[in-house]
Coordinates of C-alpha atoms in Angstrom, one line a residue:
X875 CA 54.1 -70.1 54.3
X876 CA 56.5 -67.8 55.7
X877 CA 53.3 -65.5 57.5
X878 CA 51.9 -68.3 58.7
X879 CA 55.3 -69.9 60.2
X880 CA 56.1 -66.2 61.5
X881 CA 52.5 -66.4 62.6
X882 CA 53.7 -69.6 64.7
X883 CA 56.7 -68.2 66.2
X884 CA 54.3 -65.4 67.4
X885 CA 52.1 -67.3 69.0
X886 CA 54.7 -69.6 70.5
X887 CA 56.9 -66.7 71.8
X888 CA 53.6 -65.1 73.3
X889 CA 52.4 -68.5 75.3
X890 CA 56.1 -68.7 76.4
X891 CA 56.1 -65.8 77.4
X892 CA 52.6 -65.8 79.3
X893 CA 53.6 -69.7 80.9
X894 CA 56.8 -67.9 82.4
X895 CA 54.8 -65.0 84.1
X896 CA 52.5 -67.4 85.2
X897 CA 55.3 -69.1 87.4
X898 CA 56.9 -66.3 88.0
X899 CA 53.8 -65.2 89.6
X900 CA 53.7 -68.8 91.5
X901 CA 56.9 -68.4 92.6
X902 CA 56.5 -64.7 94.3
X903 CA 53.1 -66.1 95.9
X904 CA 55.0 -69.0 96.8
X905 CA 57.7 -67.0 98.6
X906 CA 55.1 -65.2 100.0
X907 CA 53.5 -67.7 101.7
X908 CA 56.6 -69.1 103.0
X909 CA 57.6 -65.9 104.8
X910 CA 54.2 -65.4 106.1
X911 CA 54.3 -68.9 107.9
X912 CA 58.6 -68.2 108.9
X913 CA 57.0 -65.2 110.3
X914 CA 53.7 -66.5 112.0
X915 CA 55.8 -69.4 113.4
X916 CA 58.6 -66.7 114.8
X917 CA 56.2 -64.9 116.6
X918 CA 53.9 -67.6 117.8
X919 CA 56.8 -70.1 118.7
X920 CA 53.8 -73.1 119.2
X921 CA 55.7 -76.0 118.7
X922 CA 59.2 -75.2 119.6
X923 CA 57.5 -75.0 123.0
X924 CA 54.9 -78.0 122.2
X925 CA 55.2 -80.7 124.8
X926 CA 55.5 -84.4 123.1
X927 CA 52.7 -86.2 121.8
X928 CA 52.7 -88.9 124.5
X929 CA 53.1 -86.1 127.6
X930 CA 49.6 -84.3 125.3
X931 CA 48.2 -87.3 125.4
X932 CA 48.6 -88.7 129.0
X933 CA 47.7 -85.5 130.5
X934 CA 44.6 -85.2 128.2
X935 CA 43.1 -88.2 128.8
X936 CA 44.1 -88.3 132.5
X937 CA 42.0 -85.0 132.8
X938 CA 38.9 -86.8 131.3
X939 CA 38.6 -89.7 133.3
X940 CA 35.3 -89.7 135.4
X941 CA 36.3 -92.1 138.3
X942 CA 38.7 -91.2 141.0
X943 CA 39.9 -88.6 142.2
X944 CA 38.2 -86.5 139.7
X945 CA 34.6 -87.4 140.9
X946 CA 35.7 -86.6 144.5
X947 CA 36.1 -83.0 143.3
X948 CA 33.4 -82.8 140.7
X949 CA 30.7 -83.9 143.6
X950 CA 32.5 -81.2 145.5
X951 CA 32.5 -78.6 143.0
X952 CA 28.6 -79.2 142.9
X953 CA 28.4 -78.9 146.1
X954 CA 30.2 -75.6 146.5
X955 CA 28.3 -74.1 143.5
X956 CA 25.0 -74.9 144.6
X957 CA 25.5 -72.9 147.9
X958 CA 27.2 -70.3 146.5
X959 CA 24.7 -69.5 144.0
X960 CA 22.0 -70.0 146.5
X961 CA 23.8 -67.7 148.6
X962 CA 24.4 -65.0 145.9
X963 CA 28.6 -65.2 147.7
X964 CA 30.8 -64.7 144.3
X965 CA 34.1 -66.2 146.3
X966 CA 32.0 -69.3 146.6
X967 CA 31.4 -69.7 142.7
X968 CA 34.5 -68.9 141.8
X969 CA 35.8 -71.8 144.0
X970 CA 33.6 -73.9 141.9
X971 CA 34.8 -72.9 138.8
X972 CA 38.3 -73.4 139.6
X973 CA 38.1 -77.1 140.9
X974 CA 35.2 -78.3 138.4
X975 CA 36.5 -80.9 136.2
X976 CA 34.8 -80.4 133.7
X977 CA 36.6 -78.9 131.1
X978 CA 39.5 -81.9 131.0
X979 CA 36.3 -83.9 130.1
X980 CA 36.2 -81.1 126.9
X981 CA 39.4 -81.5 125.9
X982 CA 39.7 -84.9 125.8
X983 CA 36.7 -85.6 123.8
X984 CA 38.6 -83.0 121.4
X985 CA 41.6 -84.7 121.3
X986 CA 39.8 -88.1 120.3
X987 CA 38.4 -86.1 117.7
X988 CA 41.5 -84.8 116.2
X989 CA 43.4 -88.3 116.2
X990 CA 40.5 -89.8 114.4
X991 CA 39.5 -92.2 117.3
X992 CA 35.9 -93.3 117.7
X993 CA 36.7 -95.4 120.5
X994 CA 38.4 -92.5 122.5
X995 CA 35.7 -90.1 121.5
X996 CA 33.1 -92.4 122.5
X997 CA 34.4 -92.9 125.8
X998 CA 34.7 -89.4 127.3
X999 CA 31.7 -88.5 125.6
X1000 CA 29.6 -90.8 127.6
X1001 CA 31.7 -89.5 130.7
X1002 CA 31.4 -86.1 129.9
X1003 CA 27.4 -86.9 129.2
X1004 CA 27.5 -88.4 132.8
X1005 CA 29.5 -85.3 134.4
X1006 CA 26.0 -83.3 132.9
X1007 CA 23.4 -85.8 134.5
X1008 CA 25.2 -86.8 137.8
X1009 CA 25.8 -82.1 137.9
X1010 CA 21.8 -81.6 137.7
X1011 CA 20.5 -84.5 139.6
X1012 CA 23.1 -83.3 142.9
X1013 CA 21.9 -80.2 142.5
X1014 CA 18.6 -80.5 141.8
X1015 CA 18.5 -82.1 145.0
X1016 CA 20.0 -79.3 146.8
X1017 CA 17.6 -76.8 146.0
X1018 CA 14.9 -79.4 146.4
X1019 CA 15.8 -79.1 149.9
X1020 CA 17.4 -76.0 150.4
X1021 CA 15.1 -72.8 152.8
X1022 CA 16.2 -70.5 150.5
X1023 CA 13.6 -70.8 147.4
X1024 CA 14.4 -67.3 145.8
X1025 CA 16.5 -67.0 142.8
X1026 CA 19.5 -64.4 143.5
X1027 CA 21.5 -62.0 141.4
X1028 CA 24.0 -64.7 140.5
X1029 CA 21.3 -66.9 139.7
X1030 CA 20.0 -64.4 137.1
X1031 CA 23.2 -63.6 135.7
X1032 CA 23.0 -66.7 133.8
X1033 CA 20.0 -67.2 132.5
X1034 CA 20.6 -64.8 129.5
X1035 CA 23.6 -65.8 127.3
X1036 CA 24.7 -63.4 124.6
X1037 CA 27.2 -64.0 121.2
X1038 CA 30.0 -62.3 124.2
X1039 CA 30.0 -65.5 125.5
X1040 CA 30.9 -67.4 122.3
X1041 CA 34.2 -64.9 122.1
X1042 CA 34.7 -65.8 126.3
X1043 CA 34.0 -69.4 125.3
X1044 CA 36.3 -69.7 121.9
X1045 CA 39.6 -67.5 123.6
X1046 CA 39.1 -69.5 126.6
X1047 CA 39.5 -72.8 125.2
X1048 CA 42.9 -72.2 123.3
X1049 CA 44.6 -70.8 126.3
X1050 CA 43.2 -74.0 128.3
X1051 CA 44.5 -76.1 125.5
X1052 CA 47.8 -74.1 125.1
X1053 CA 48.2 -74.3 128.9
X1054 CA 47.8 -78.3 128.5
X1055 CA 50.1 -79.0 125.5
X1056 CA 53.1 -77.1 126.5
X1057 CA 56.5 -78.5 127.1
X1058 CA 56.3 -76.7 131.2
X1059 CA 52.5 -77.2 131.6
X1060 CA 51.1 -73.2 132.1
X1061 CA 49.7 -74.1 135.8
X1062 CA 49.0 -70.3 136.1
X1063 CA 46.6 -70.6 132.3
X1064 CA 44.3 -72.9 133.5
X1065 CA 42.4 -71.3 136.8
X1066 CA 41.8 -68.5 134.5
X1067 CA 40.4 -70.2 131.5
X1068 CA 38.3 -71.6 134.0
X1069 CA 37.1 -69.3 135.5
X1070 CA 36.5 -67.5 132.2
X1071 CA 34.7 -69.9 131.3
X1072 CA 32.5 -71.2 133.5
X1073 CA 31.0 -75.0 133.4
X1074 CA 29.8 -75.8 136.5
X1075 CA 27.6 -72.9 137.6
X1076 CA 25.3 -72.3 135.0
X1077 CA 24.7 -76.6 135.4
X1078 CA 23.7 -76.1 139.1
X1079 CA 21.7 -72.5 138.3
X1080 CA 19.9 -75.4 135.8
X1081 CA 19.4 -77.6 138.9
X1082 CA 17.9 -74.6 140.4
X1083 CA 15.3 -74.2 137.7
X1084 CA 14.1 -77.8 137.7
X1085 CA 13.4 -77.6 141.2
X1086 CA 11.8 -74.7 141.2
X1087 CA 9.7 -75.7 137.7
X1088 CA 11.5 -72.7 135.7
X1089 CA 11.2 -73.9 132.3
X1090 CA 12.5 -70.1 130.7
X1091 CA 15.3 -70.1 133.3
X1092 CA 16.3 -73.4 132.8
X1093 CA 16.2 -72.9 129.1
X1094 CA 18.4 -69.8 129.0
X1095 CA 21.3 -71.4 131.2
X1096 CA 21.1 -74.4 129.1
X1097 CA 22.2 -72.6 126.1
X1098 CA 24.7 -70.5 127.6
X1099 CA 26.0 -74.0 129.3
X1100 CA 25.7 -75.4 125.5
X1101 CA 27.7 -72.2 124.8
X1102 CA 30.8 -72.2 127.0
X1103 CA 30.9 -76.7 126.3
X1104 CA 30.8 -76.1 122.6
X1105 CA 33.3 -73.5 121.7
X1106 CA 35.7 -74.6 124.5
X1107 CA 35.7 -78.4 122.5
X1108 CA 35.6 -76.7 118.7
X1109 CA 38.6 -74.2 120.0
X1110 CA 40.4 -77.1 121.5
X1111 CA 39.7 -78.9 118.0
X1112 CA 41.5 -75.8 116.1
X1113 CA 44.7 -75.9 117.9
X1114 CA 45.4 -79.5 118.4
X1115 CA 45.0 -80.1 114.8
X1116 CA 47.1 -76.7 113.9
X1117 CA 50.1 -79.1 116.2
X1118 CA 49.3 -82.3 113.2
X1119 CA 48.6 -84.3 116.5
X1120 CA 49.4 -88.1 115.0
X1121 CA 45.9 -89.6 113.9
X1122 CA 45.7 -93.6 114.9
X1123 CA 44.4 -93.0 111.2
X1124 CA 44.5 -91.3 108.2
X1125 CA 41.0 -89.9 106.8
X1126 CA 40.1 -90.5 103.3
X1127 CA 39.6 -87.0 101.1
X1128 CA 35.8 -87.6 101.5
X1129 CA 36.2 -88.3 105.1
X1130 CA 37.4 -84.8 105.9
X1131 CA 35.4 -83.3 103.7
X1132 CA 32.4 -84.2 106.5
X1133 CA 33.9 -83.8 109.2
X1134 CA 34.5 -80.8 107.9
X1135 CA 31.0 -80.0 107.3
X1136 CA 29.9 -81.3 110.6
X1137 CA 32.2 -79.2 112.3
X1138 CA 30.0 -76.3 110.1
X1139 CA 27.3 -77.3 110.3
X1140 CA 27.4 -77.8 114.3
X1141 CA 28.9 -74.5 115.0
X1142 CA 25.8 -73.2 112.5
X1143 CA 23.3 -74.6 115.1
X1144 CA 24.5 -73.7 118.5
X1145 CA 25.4 -70.0 117.5
X1146 CA 21.7 -69.8 115.9
X1147 CA 20.0 -69.3 118.6
X1148 CA 22.2 -66.6 119.4
X1149 CA 22.2 -64.7 116.4
X1150 CA 18.5 -64.2 116.5
X1151 CA 18.3 -63.0 120.4
X1152 CA 20.6 -59.9 119.1
X1153 CA 19.0 -59.6 116.2
X1154 CA 15.9 -58.9 118.3
X1155 CA 17.6 -57.3 121.0
X1156 CA 19.3 -54.9 117.7
X1157 CA 16.0 -54.4 116.3
X1158 CA 14.3 -53.0 120.2

């Protein structure tokens, strides 16, 4: 009996020691995690410099409007980009990048996605689709009527997307949303992002490819536009999630899983041709 009691006591002591160790390890991990979070927040200080939720919403949704001023500016951007591509003029193409309102629509879609507002997401997705179709039709008409039919260097330069375009679009998307959500709207960031993540020139190059029935060129440049648009959207969604933008309704755990899996799936699908091209080039 005494031996059994001693063994029981020893067993209890061992369990207590193990529990104490686990508790200590957990506390150390929590302390390390909190230290890391404090260090990160001090370095970035993102939330401290972020505008109010109402201001962020107003900025992003106003930038995503298709009618009025944005429509007039888009028509001008299409014309400027088409002429610049047709005449091989880099400064003119850069001008089209700067005035194009397409990025505003992408950021508005990202806001609708993160705020779990399907009506808002649908509205701006339809608006963005309209902008794409209108740009394709207008640029196709321009290149049909244009007397210059030979493809310029600037047209051909947009037909071979690579993994570098993914990096540029992702970084540009983060920089763009940071500029739009800052307390003092960073007007110096948006022009740089517009130039780095060109959206209008690839669309107008698609118009050239359609006008000249060049399907190979159309495939390459359409994929470049998809990379730019999608990774700007994905980066903006990620950053807005970190800012904890208020949602219209809270998602259930199952809905969160579906949302995350959908984002992962779409990212893989968009990246797949890029990866295949990179592997093919590497093997050659």
